[in-house]
mmCIF file of C-alpha atoms in Angstrom:
data_model
loop_
_atom_site.group_PDB
_atom_site.id
_atom_site.type_symbol
_atom_site.label_atom_id
_atom_site.label_comp_id
_atom_site.label_asym_id
_atom_site.label_seq_id
_atom_site.Cartn_x
_atom_site.Cartn_y
_atom_site.Cartn_z
ATOM 1 C CA MET A 1 198.591 -122.790 -23.842
ATOM 2 C CA GLU A 2 197.573 -124.176 -20.181
ATOM 3 C CA ILE A 3 197.074 -121.485 -17.330
ATOM 4 C CA LYS A 4 197.623 -122.005 -13.735
ATOM 5 C CA SER A 5 196.556 -118.690 -11.890
ATOM 6 C CA SER A 6 199.597 -119.166 -8.704
ATOM 7 C CA GLU A 7 202.285 -120.153 -11.059
ATOM 8 C CA ASN A 8 204.384 -116.650 -11.801
ATOM 9 C CA ALA A 9 204.821 -117.075 -15.306
ATOM 10 C CA SER A 10 201.217 -117.706 -16.404
ATOM 11 C CA PHE A 11 199.781 -114.775 -14.049
ATOM 12 C CA GLN A 12 202.233 -112.476 -15.408
ATOM 13 C CA ARG A 13 201.029 -113.452 -18.628
ATOM 14 C CA VAL A 14 197.651 -112.908 -18.366
ATOM 15 C CA TYR A 15 198.140 -110.036 -15.878
ATOM 16 C CA LYS A 16 199.875 -108.261 -18.539
ATOM 17 C CA GLU A 17 197.571 -109.423 -21.862
ATOM 18 C CA VAL A 18 194.268 -108.432 -19.238
ATOM 19 C CA PHE A 19 194.671 -105.633 -17.323
ATOM 20 C CA PRO A 20 193.786 -102.860 -19.807
ATOM 21 C CA VAL A 21 190.527 -104.966 -20.150
ATOM 22 C CA LEU A 22 189.506 -105.349 -16.432
ATOM 23 C CA MET A 23 190.393 -101.387 -15.851
ATOM 24 C CA ARG A 24 188.147 -100.344 -18.045
ATOM 25 C CA VAL A 25 185.844 -102.560 -17.015
ATOM 26 C CA ALA A 26 185.842 -101.560 -13.888
ATOM 27 C CA TYR A 27 185.962 -97.887 -14.837
ATOM 28 C CA HIS A 28 183.242 -97.805 -17.033
ATOM 29 C CA VAL A 29 181.046 -99.437 -14.100
ATOM 30 C CA THR A 30 182.496 -97.505 -11.094
ATOM 31 C CA TYR A 31 183.815 -94.161 -12.959
ATOM 32 C CA ASN A 32 185.790 -93.927 -10.103
ATOM 33 C CA LEU A 33 189.572 -94.347 -10.944
ATOM 34 C CA ASP A 34 190.581 -95.091 -7.165
ATOM 35 C CA VAL A 35 187.681 -97.955 -7.088
ATOM 36 C CA SER A 36 188.862 -99.450 -10.618
ATOM 37 C CA GLU A 37 191.785 -100.096 -8.983
ATOM 38 C CA ASP A 38 190.825 -101.984 -5.913
ATOM 39 C CA ILE A 39 189.174 -103.870 -7.323
ATOM 40 C CA VAL A 40 191.030 -105.004 -10.696
ATOM 41 C CA GLN A 41 193.564 -105.894 -7.572
ATOM 42 C CA GLU A 42 190.834 -108.097 -5.676
ATOM 43 C CA SER A 43 190.456 -109.547 -9.392
ATOM 44 C CA PHE A 44 193.647 -110.180 -9.218
ATOM 45 C CA ILE A 45 194.004 -111.492 -5.569
ATOM 46 C CA ARG A 46 191.426 -113.711 -5.912
ATOM 47 C CA PHE A 47 192.880 -115.219 -9.252
ATOM 48 C CA TYR A 48 195.763 -115.713 -7.813
ATOM 49 C CA GLU A 49 194.785 -117.819 -4.344
ATOM 50 C CA LYS A 50 192.196 -119.650 -5.843
ATOM 51 C CA ASN A 51 194.827 -121.282 -8.090
ATOM 52 C CA ILE A 52 192.692 -122.363 -10.955
ATOM 53 C CA ASP A 53 193.847 -124.234 -14.135
ATOM 54 C CA PHE A 54 192.321 -122.412 -17.778
ATOM 55 C CA VAL A 55 192.854 -124.097 -20.848
ATOM 56 C CA SER A 56 193.844 -121.085 -22.091
ATOM 57 C CA VAL A 57 194.649 -117.475 -22.029
ATOM 58 C CA ASP A 58 191.190 -116.427 -22.958
ATOM 59 C CA GLU A 59 189.499 -118.644 -20.477
ATOM 60 C CA ALA A 60 191.372 -116.938 -17.552
ATOM 61 C CA LYS A 61 190.657 -113.555 -19.442
ATOM 62 C CA TYR A 62 186.774 -114.380 -18.889
ATOM 63 C CA TRP A 63 186.837 -115.553 -15.484
ATOM 64 C CA LEU A 64 189.097 -112.172 -14.313
ATOM 65 C CA ILE A 65 186.343 -110.332 -16.735
ATOM 66 C CA ARG A 66 183.293 -111.418 -15.093
ATOM 67 C CA VAL A 67 184.893 -111.777 -11.765
ATOM 68 C CA THR A 68 185.567 -107.765 -12.317
ATOM 69 C CA LYS A 69 182.072 -106.668 -13.784
ATOM 70 C CA ASN A 70 180.973 -108.239 -10.595
ATOM 71 C CA LEU A 71 182.757 -106.828 -8.461
ATOM 72 C CA ALA A 72 182.622 -103.261 -10.166
ATOM 73 C CA ILE A 73 178.188 -103.700 -10.037
ATOM 74 C CA ASN A 74 178.336 -104.861 -6.568
ATOM 75 C CA VAL A 75 180.474 -101.781 -5.651
ATOM 76 C CA VAL A 76 178.238 -99.380 -7.353
ATOM 77 C CA LYS A 77 175.085 -100.969 -5.791
ATOM 78 C CA ARG A 78 176.357 -100.420 -2.630
ATOM 79 C CA LYS A 79 177.393 -97.340 -3.222
ATOM 80 C CA SER A 80 174.281 -95.869 -4.272
ATOM 81 C CA ARG A 81 172.551 -97.485 -0.845
ATOM 82 C CA GLU A 82 174.988 -94.444 1.105
ATOM 83 C CA LYS A 83 173.791 -91.536 -0.687
ATOM 84 C CA ALA A 84 176.645 -89.710 0.669
ATOM 85 C CA MET A 85 179.361 -92.078 -0.691
ATOM 86 C CA VAL A 86 177.660 -92.196 -4.209
ATOM 87 C CA ASP A 87 177.939 -88.030 -4.251
ATOM 88 C CA LYS A 88 181.660 -88.997 -2.993
ATOM 89 C CA ILE A 89 182.191 -91.200 -6.386
ATOM 90 C CA LYS A 90 180.547 -88.329 -9.105
ATOM 91 C CA LYS A 91 182.581 -85.510 -7.696
ATOM 92 C CA VAL A 92 185.786 -87.012 -7.601
ATOM 93 C CA PRO A 93 187.267 -88.644 -10.435
ATOM 94 C CA LYS A 94 186.005 -85.244 -13.047
ATOM 95 C CA THR A 95 188.373 -86.528 -15.377
ATOM 96 C CA PRO A 96 191.330 -83.964 -15.564
ATOM 97 C CA VAL A 97 191.396 -81.948 -18.796
ATOM 98 C CA GLN A 98 193.350 -83.543 -21.531
ATOM 99 C CA ASN A 99 196.383 -81.226 -23.787
ATOM 100 C CA GLY A 100 194.289 -80.026 -26.832
ATOM 101 C CA GLU A 101 192.401 -77.575 -27.968
ATOM 102 C CA ASP A 102 189.287 -80.060 -28.531
ATOM 103 C CA ALA A 103 189.721 -80.996 -25.025
ATOM 104 C CA LEU A 104 186.647 -78.686 -23.753
ATOM 105 C CA MET A 105 184.376 -80.986 -25.574
ATOM 106 C CA ASN A 106 186.341 -84.116 -24.900
ATOM 107 C CA THR A 107 185.027 -83.343 -21.287
ATOM 108 C CA GLU A 108 181.157 -82.338 -22.543
ATOM 109 C CA THR A 109 181.085 -85.848 -24.559
ATOM 110 C CA ARG A 110 182.995 -87.951 -21.604
ATOM 111 C CA GLU A 111 180.441 -86.575 -19.230
ATOM 112 C CA MET A 112 177.351 -86.851 -21.362
ATOM 113 C CA VAL A 113 178.333 -90.268 -22.398
ATOM 114 C CA ARG A 114 179.406 -91.250 -18.549
ATOM 115 C CA SER A 115 175.805 -90.356 -16.910
ATOM 116 C CA ALA A 116 173.764 -91.843 -19.982
ATOM 117 C CA VAL A 117 175.942 -94.928 -19.342
ATOM 118 C CA GLU A 118 175.131 -95.173 -15.154
ATOM 119 C CA LYS A 119 171.328 -94.687 -16.191
ATOM 120 C CA LEU A 120 171.376 -98.261 -18.436
ATOM 121 C CA PRO A 121 169.700 -100.541 -16.348
ATOM 122 C CA GLU A 122 172.291 -103.091 -15.506
ATOM 123 C CA LYS A 123 172.011 -105.983 -18.376
ATOM 124 C CA LEU A 124 172.270 -103.407 -21.233
ATOM 125 C CA LYS A 125 175.177 -101.669 -19.003
ATOM 126 C CA SER A 126 176.951 -104.868 -18.870
ATOM 127 C CA VAL A 127 177.114 -105.835 -22.484
ATOM 128 C CA LEU A 128 177.972 -102.247 -23.779
ATOM 129 C CA ILE A 129 180.543 -101.891 -21.472
ATOM 130 C CA LEU A 130 182.121 -105.470 -22.607
ATOM 131 C CA LYS A 131 180.965 -104.653 -26.189
ATOM 132 C CA GLU A 132 182.561 -100.567 -26.113
ATOM 133 C CA TYR A 133 184.908 -101.422 -23.820
ATOM 134 C CA ALA A 134 186.349 -104.071 -23.286
ATOM 135 C CA ASP A 135 186.437 -105.000 -27.354
ATOM 136 C CA LEU A 136 184.961 -107.968 -26.894
ATOM 137 C CA ASN A 137 182.900 -110.239 -29.586
ATOM 138 C CA TYR A 138 179.246 -111.241 -29.354
ATOM 139 C CA LYS A 139 180.217 -114.589 -28.641
ATOM 140 C CA GLN A 140 182.665 -113.678 -26.141
ATOM 141 C CA ILE A 141 180.326 -111.603 -24.101
ATOM 142 C CA GLY A 142 177.938 -114.547 -24.220
ATOM 143 C CA VAL A 143 180.461 -116.689 -22.681
ATOM 144 C CA ILE A 144 181.333 -114.031 -19.892
ATOM 145 C CA LEU A 145 177.931 -113.194 -19.257
ATOM 146 C CA HIS A 146 176.417 -116.532 -20.014
ATOM 147 C CA ILE A 147 173.880 -115.938 -22.249
ATOM 148 C CA SER A 148 173.302 -116.832 -26.288
ATOM 149 C CA GLU A 149 175.124 -114.655 -28.618
ATOM 150 C CA SER A 150 171.266 -113.792 -30.085
ATOM 151 C CA ASN A 151 170.562 -112.181 -26.782
ATOM 152 C CA VAL A 152 174.051 -110.535 -26.865
ATOM 153 C CA LYS A 153 172.861 -108.563 -30.275
ATOM 154 C CA VAL A 154 169.565 -107.561 -28.904
ATOM 155 C CA ARG A 155 171.230 -105.859 -25.686
ATOM 156 C CA VAL A 156 173.686 -104.366 -28.024
ATOM 157 C CA HIS A 157 171.077 -103.002 -30.160
ATOM 158 C CA ARG A 158 168.706 -101.999 -27.155
ATOM 159 C CA ALA A 159 171.714 -100.431 -25.124
ATOM 160 C CA ARG A 160 172.672 -98.356 -28.411
ATOM 161 C CA LYS A 161 169.416 -97.330 -28.897
ATOM 162 C CA MET A 162 168.855 -96.021 -24.675
ATOM 163 C CA MET A 163 172.170 -94.064 -25.580
ATOM 164 C CA GLU A 164 171.581 -92.947 -28.330
ATOM 165 C CA THR A 165 168.161 -91.073 -27.080
ATOM 166 C CA MET A 166 170.045 -90.016 -24.102
ATOM 167 C CA LEU A 167 172.723 -87.982 -25.944
ATOM 168 C CA ASP A 168 170.638 -86.787 -28.355
ATOM 169 C CA ARG A 169 168.588 -85.123 -25.256
ATOM 170 C CA GLY A 170 171.910 -84.426 -23.726
ATOM 171 C CA GLU A 171 173.126 -82.854 -26.331
ATOM 172 C CA MET A 172 170.159 -80.530 -26.473
ATOM 173 C CA HIS A 173 170.631 -79.194 -23.069
ATOM 174 C CA VAL A 174 173.768 -78.272 -23.670
ATOM 175 C CA SER A 175 173.226 -76.649 -26.529
ATOM 176 C CA MET B 1 163.669 -97.820 -43.793
ATOM 177 C CA CYS B 2 164.703 -101.287 -45.547
ATOM 178 C CA LEU B 3 167.392 -102.798 -42.494
ATOM 179 C CA ASP B 4 166.326 -102.324 -39.300
ATOM 180 C CA ASP B 5 168.680 -101.010 -36.177
ATOM 181 C CA GLN B 6 170.033 -104.492 -34.950
ATOM 182 C CA ILE B 7 171.216 -105.558 -38.437
ATOM 183 C CA LEU B 8 173.117 -102.093 -38.524
ATOM 184 C CA ASN B 9 174.200 -102.824 -35.376
ATOM 185 C CA THR B 10 175.589 -105.949 -35.873
ATOM 186 C CA TYR B 11 177.013 -104.692 -39.562
ATOM 187 C CA LEU B 12 178.418 -102.407 -37.669
ATOM 188 C CA ASP B 13 180.416 -104.445 -34.909
ATOM 189 C CA GLY B 14 181.745 -106.765 -37.980
ATOM 190 C CA GLU B 15 179.631 -109.370 -36.687
ATOM 191 C CA LEU B 16 177.130 -110.280 -40.018
ATOM 192 C CA VAL B 17 178.121 -113.328 -41.573
ATOM 193 C CA GLU B 18 177.412 -113.877 -45.505
ATOM 194 C CA PRO B 19 175.823 -113.656 -47.036
ATOM 195 C CA TRP B 20 173.799 -110.767 -45.354
ATOM 196 C CA LYS B 21 177.085 -108.789 -44.748
ATOM 197 C CA THR B 22 177.431 -108.449 -48.759
ATOM 198 C CA GLN B 23 173.546 -107.857 -49.002
ATOM 199 C CA VAL B 24 174.092 -105.247 -46.556
ATOM 200 C CA GLU B 25 176.989 -103.406 -47.956
ATOM 201 C CA GLU B 26 175.315 -103.447 -51.071
ATOM 202 C CA HIS B 27 171.909 -101.753 -50.003
ATOM 203 C CA LEU B 28 173.830 -98.849 -47.930
ATOM 204 C CA LYS B 29 175.660 -98.446 -51.570
ATOM 205 C CA TYR B 30 172.552 -97.142 -53.315
ATOM 206 C CA CYS B 31 169.923 -96.571 -50.165
ATOM 207 C CA THR B 32 170.454 -93.152 -49.096
ATOM 208 C CA ALA B 33 168.219 -93.533 -45.740
ATOM 209 C CA CYS B 34 169.993 -97.078 -44.995
ATOM 210 C CA SER B 35 173.200 -95.632 -45.086
ATOM 211 C CA SER B 36 172.811 -92.150 -43.320
ATOM 212 C CA ARG B 37 171.063 -94.049 -40.452
ATOM 213 C CA PHE B 38 174.229 -96.455 -40.516
ATOM 214 C CA ARG B 39 176.534 -93.326 -40.088
ATOM 215 C CA GLN B 40 174.144 -92.249 -37.102
ATOM 216 C CA LEU B 41 174.988 -95.624 -35.329
ATOM 217 C CA GLN B 42 178.302 -95.063 -36.249
ATOM 218 C CA ALA B 43 179.207 -91.852 -34.634
ATOM 219 C CA VAL B 44 176.786 -93.354 -31.327
ATOM 220 C CA HIS B 45 179.092 -96.039 -31.321
ATOM 221 C CA GLU B 46 181.986 -93.773 -32.008
ATOM 222 C CA MET B 47 181.542 -91.222 -29.360
ATOM 223 C CA VAL B 48 180.431 -93.815 -26.799
ATOM 224 C CA CYS B 49 184.074 -95.872 -27.475
ATOM 225 C CA SER B 50 186.059 -92.483 -27.872
ATOM 226 C CA SER B 51 185.315 -91.412 -23.972
ATOM 227 C CA ARG B 52 187.180 -94.761 -23.293
ATOM 228 C CA LEU B 53 189.633 -94.822 -19.936
ATOM 229 C CA SER B 54 192.988 -93.691 -21.441
ATOM 230 C CA ASP B 55 196.360 -95.786 -22.039
ATOM 231 C CA GLU B 56 197.794 -93.413 -19.631
ATOM 232 C CA LYS B 57 195.725 -94.055 -16.745
ATOM 233 C CA ILE B 58 195.766 -97.763 -17.418
ATOM 234 C CA ASP B 59 199.210 -98.169 -17.599
ATOM 235 C CA ALA B 60 200.231 -96.450 -14.319
ATOM 236 C CA ALA B 61 198.046 -98.216 -12.199
ATOM 237 C CA GLN B 62 198.638 -101.622 -14.605
ATOM 238 C CA GLU B 63 202.873 -100.902 -12.698
ATOM 239 C CA LYS B 64 201.264 -100.302 -9.057
ATOM 240 C CA ILE B 65 199.031 -102.915 -9.036
ATOM 241 C CA LEU B 66 201.854 -105.305 -10.523
ATOM 242 C CA ALA B 67 204.713 -104.371 -7.851
ATOM 243 C CA PHE B 68 201.836 -104.861 -4.836
ATOM 244 C CA MET B 69 201.279 -108.117 -6.482
ATOM 245 C CA GLU B 70 204.904 -109.188 -6.689
ATOM 246 C CA ASN B 71 205.447 -107.868 -3.040
ATOM 247 C CA LYS B 72 202.573 -109.761 -1.270
ATOM 248 C CA TYR B 73 201.831 -112.811 -3.484
ATOM 249 C CA LEU B 74 204.650 -113.257 -6.275
ATOM 250 C CA HIS B 75 207.310 -113.366 -4.623
ATOM 251 C CA LYS B 76 206.140 -113.675 -0.997
ATOM 252 C CA GLU B 77 205.373 -117.578 -2.713
ATOM 253 C CA LYS B 78 208.963 -117.943 -3.100
ATOM 254 C CA LYS B 79 210.330 -117.365 0.411
ATOM 255 C CA VAL B 80 208.339 -119.804 1.215
ATOM 256 C CA LYS B 81 209.291 -122.556 -0.498
ATOM 257 C CA PHE B 82 212.840 -121.280 0.773
ATOM 258 C CA LEU B 83 211.498 -121.893 4.470
ATOM 259 C CA HIS B 84 210.322 -125.092 2.780
ATOM 260 C CA ARG B 85 213.412 -126.484 2.129
ATOM 261 C CA ASP B 86 214.824 -124.604 5.272
ATOM 262 C CA PHE B 87 213.065 -126.780 6.777
ATOM 263 C CA THR B 88 213.595 -129.804 5.445
ATOM 264 C CA MET B 89 216.899 -129.416 5.818
ATOM 265 C CA LYS B 90 216.843 -128.441 9.568
ATOM 266 C CA THR B 91 215.124 -131.741 10.513
ATOM 267 C CA PRO B 92 217.768 -134.299 9.186
ATOM 268 C CA THR B 93 220.955 -131.669 10.567
ATOM 269 C CA ILE B 94 218.980 -131.620 14.102
ATOM 270 C CA ILE B 95 218.316 -135.195 13.608
ATOM 271 C CA GLY B 96 222.059 -136.001 12.711
ATOM 272 C CA ILE B 97 222.686 -133.516 15.854
ATOM 273 C CA ALA B 98 221.195 -135.465 18.512
ATOM 274 C CA ALA B 99 222.076 -138.850 16.950
ATOM 275 C CA ALA B 100 225.594 -137.823 17.152
ATOM 276 C CA PHE B 101 224.866 -136.497 21.132
ATOM 277 C CA VAL B 102 223.951 -140.114 21.794
ATOM 278 C CA LEU B 103 226.577 -141.989 19.896
ATOM 279 C CA ILE B 104 229.080 -139.781 22.130
ATOM 280 C CA PHE B 105 227.679 -140.391 25.034
ATOM 281 C CA ILE B 106 226.884 -144.073 24.639
ATOM 282 C CA GLY B 107 230.340 -144.207 23.106
ATOM 283 C CA ALA B 108 231.722 -142.793 26.142
ATOM 284 C CA PHE B 109 230.177 -144.987 28.737
ATOM 285 C CA THR B 110 231.347 -147.798 25.954
ATOM 286 C CA ILE B 111 234.982 -146.765 26.036
ATOM 287 C CA GLN B 112 235.260 -146.352 29.595
ATOM 288 C CA SER B 113 233.756 -149.238 31.360
ATOM 289 C CA PRO B 114 236.110 -152.034 30.389
ATOM 290 C CA SER B 115 239.422 -149.624 32.350
ATOM 291 C CA LEU B 116 236.466 -149.489 35.576
ATOM 292 C CA ASN B 117 237.161 -153.515 35.103
ATOM 293 C CA ASP B 118 240.871 -153.140 34.858
ATOM 294 C CA SER B 119 241.199 -150.926 37.821
ATOM 295 C CA ASN B 120 240.585 -153.223 39.916
ATOM 296 C CA VAL B 121 243.450 -155.297 38.396
ATOM 297 C CA LEU B 122 245.919 -152.723 38.068
ATOM 298 C CA ILE B 123 245.555 -150.835 40.929
ATOM 299 C CA PRO B 124 246.203 -152.655 44.168
ATOM 300 C CA GLN B 125 243.791 -153.538 45.919
ATOM 301 C CA VAL B 126 243.315 -151.455 49.376
ATOM 302 C CA VAL B 127 241.674 -152.693 52.091
ATOM 303 C CA ASP B 128 241.492 -151.317 55.391
ATOM 304 C CA THR B 129 241.992 -153.736 58.350
ATOM 305 C CA GLN B 130 242.978 -151.151 61.108
ATOM 306 C CA SER B 131 243.111 -147.323 60.719
ATOM 307 C CA GLY B 132 246.214 -146.190 59.814
ATOM 308 C CA ASN B 133 247.142 -149.157 58.271
ATOM 309 C CA VAL B 134 247.254 -150.323 54.810
ATOM 310 C CA THR B 135 247.136 -153.595 53.720
ATOM 311 C CA GLN B 136 248.167 -154.758 49.924
ATOM 312 C CA VAL B 137 246.061 -157.858 49.119
ATOM 313 C CA SER B 138 246.706 -158.793 45.373
ATOM 314 C CA SER B 139 248.216 -161.466 43.984
ATOM 315 C CA ILE B 140 250.848 -160.601 40.405
ATOM 316 C CA ASP B 141 250.516 -164.211 39.927
ATOM 317 C CA SER B 142 247.388 -164.437 37.390
ATOM 318 C CA LEU B 143 248.332 -161.421 35.809
ATOM 319 C CA THR B 144 249.747 -160.603 32.540
ATOM 320 C CA THR B 145 252.679 -158.531 32.380
ATOM 321 C CA ASP B 146 251.446 -155.463 31.157
ATOM 322 C CA GLN B 147 248.774 -155.630 34.149
ATOM 323 C CA ILE B 148 251.755 -155.788 36.409
ATOM 324 C CA LEU B 149 252.008 -152.327 38.154
ATOM 325 C CA SER B 150 256.344 -152.564 38.111
ATOM 326 C CA ASN B 151 255.816 -153.588 34.252
ATOM 327 C CA LEU B 152 254.088 -149.614 33.436
ATOM 328 C CA SER B 153 256.116 -146.736 33.056
ATOM 329 C CA LEU B 154 255.330 -143.677 35.400
ATOM 330 C CA GLU B 155 253.540 -142.056 32.504
ATOM 331 C CA GLU B 156 251.374 -144.572 32.201
ATOM 332 C CA ILE B 157 250.660 -144.947 35.825
ATOM 333 C CA LEU B 158 249.975 -141.430 36.304
ATOM 334 C CA SER B 159 247.299 -141.374 32.965
ATOM 335 C CA TYR B 160 245.691 -143.857 34.126
ATOM 336 C CA LEU B 161 245.682 -142.452 37.379
ATOM 337 C CA ASP B 162 244.747 -139.318 35.661
ATOM 338 C CA SER B 163 241.779 -140.763 34.313
ATOM 339 C CA LYS B 164 240.167 -142.656 37.280
ATOM 340 C CA GLY B 165 240.256 -138.843 38.769
ATOM 341 C CA PHE B 166 242.910 -138.625 41.179
ATOM 342 C CA GLU B 167 245.070 -135.923 41.608
ATOM 343 C CA VAL B 168 248.955 -136.351 41.477
ATOM 344 C CA ASP B 169 251.466 -134.650 42.789
ATOM 345 C CA LEU B 170 254.757 -135.688 41.972
ATOM 346 C CA LYS B 171 257.589 -134.087 43.243
ATOM 347 C CA VAL B 172 261.351 -134.791 42.513
ATOM 348 C CA LYS B 173 263.110 -134.318 45.715
ATOM 349 C CA SER B 174 266.294 -134.578 44.524
ATOM 350 C CA VAL B 175 268.521 -135.582 41.966
ATOM 351 C CA ASN B 176 271.987 -136.985 42.150
ATOM 352 C CA PRO B 177 274.218 -136.333 39.497
ATOM 353 C CA ILE B 178 275.758 -140.340 38.305
ATOM 354 C CA GLY B 179 279.786 -139.936 39.462
ATOM 355 C CA GLU B 180 278.895 -136.946 41.680
ATOM 356 C CA SER B 181 278.556 -136.634 46.286
ATOM 357 C CA THR B 182 275.406 -135.836 47.572
ATOM 358 C CA ASP B 183 276.668 -133.886 50.248
#
């Protein structure tokens, strides 16, 4: 199924299928819902305006994920240069408490995971986010990041290792 | 430990291919150290996954941004297309109208010009000899019957003079019914 990014039917199809993934990628890089919305919107605007032909929905998806990931990383880099803005990012999106009795534990876990993900070096962070939040396999992640499948495997392993260490420390601090 | 973390992680992600996959499965069945390590890795994976952005938040953003995209891009594109169609229809129309005007002008002149020539014939040529006197210098010998003034009806003469721009004021001074006396 060929995809023309400026064609309405193609666009709608890709949008419906890829939006949740893009939103998760943008969110887990920036951890700010508003900023993520802007980033994903910008990605779709570029997708539409560039008028690119893709051989399949998946190809379009990989392109969009790559663009979204790069935009999000750039936002984080820019924000970290502006100290004040960093504080704003961190304060704004304290994810609202969810319903249910384990709500408090849930937010605690979320906060812990979030601060651990934020501390990962960029290379490992991208791979981990694409693996855990975008539900992609090693091969797909390799295509998106222009790295080999075995390289993805190694990075997933290293990222999880770092995460484990940080989360363990986090749990110790909490309890 | 018999299996390293990388293999376990690969197995966890469902990316381990045969025959290693079966081998790992077999090993995990009896090796408690490896299976407990596997459960730890699984717990980390689940913990990270559980903090993912919720579907409700994604749905809300999805609708919002789609509405924006439709307004600004998808529908706008249609409008541009309509404009294009308008223009392609308008251009010939304008040319058509212009052509019609040109035709009317040319037509008006070509239709009028023979009657202009006729006037020399139909209207008796008038030449000033002295002030106050007019002399009719026209011969009817060489003319066809419809060009002779006396053969034309009053209406024909009037409409002809009217078309030439003469203002004709025609009055009936007296009408005498047949058989009645005038006094």
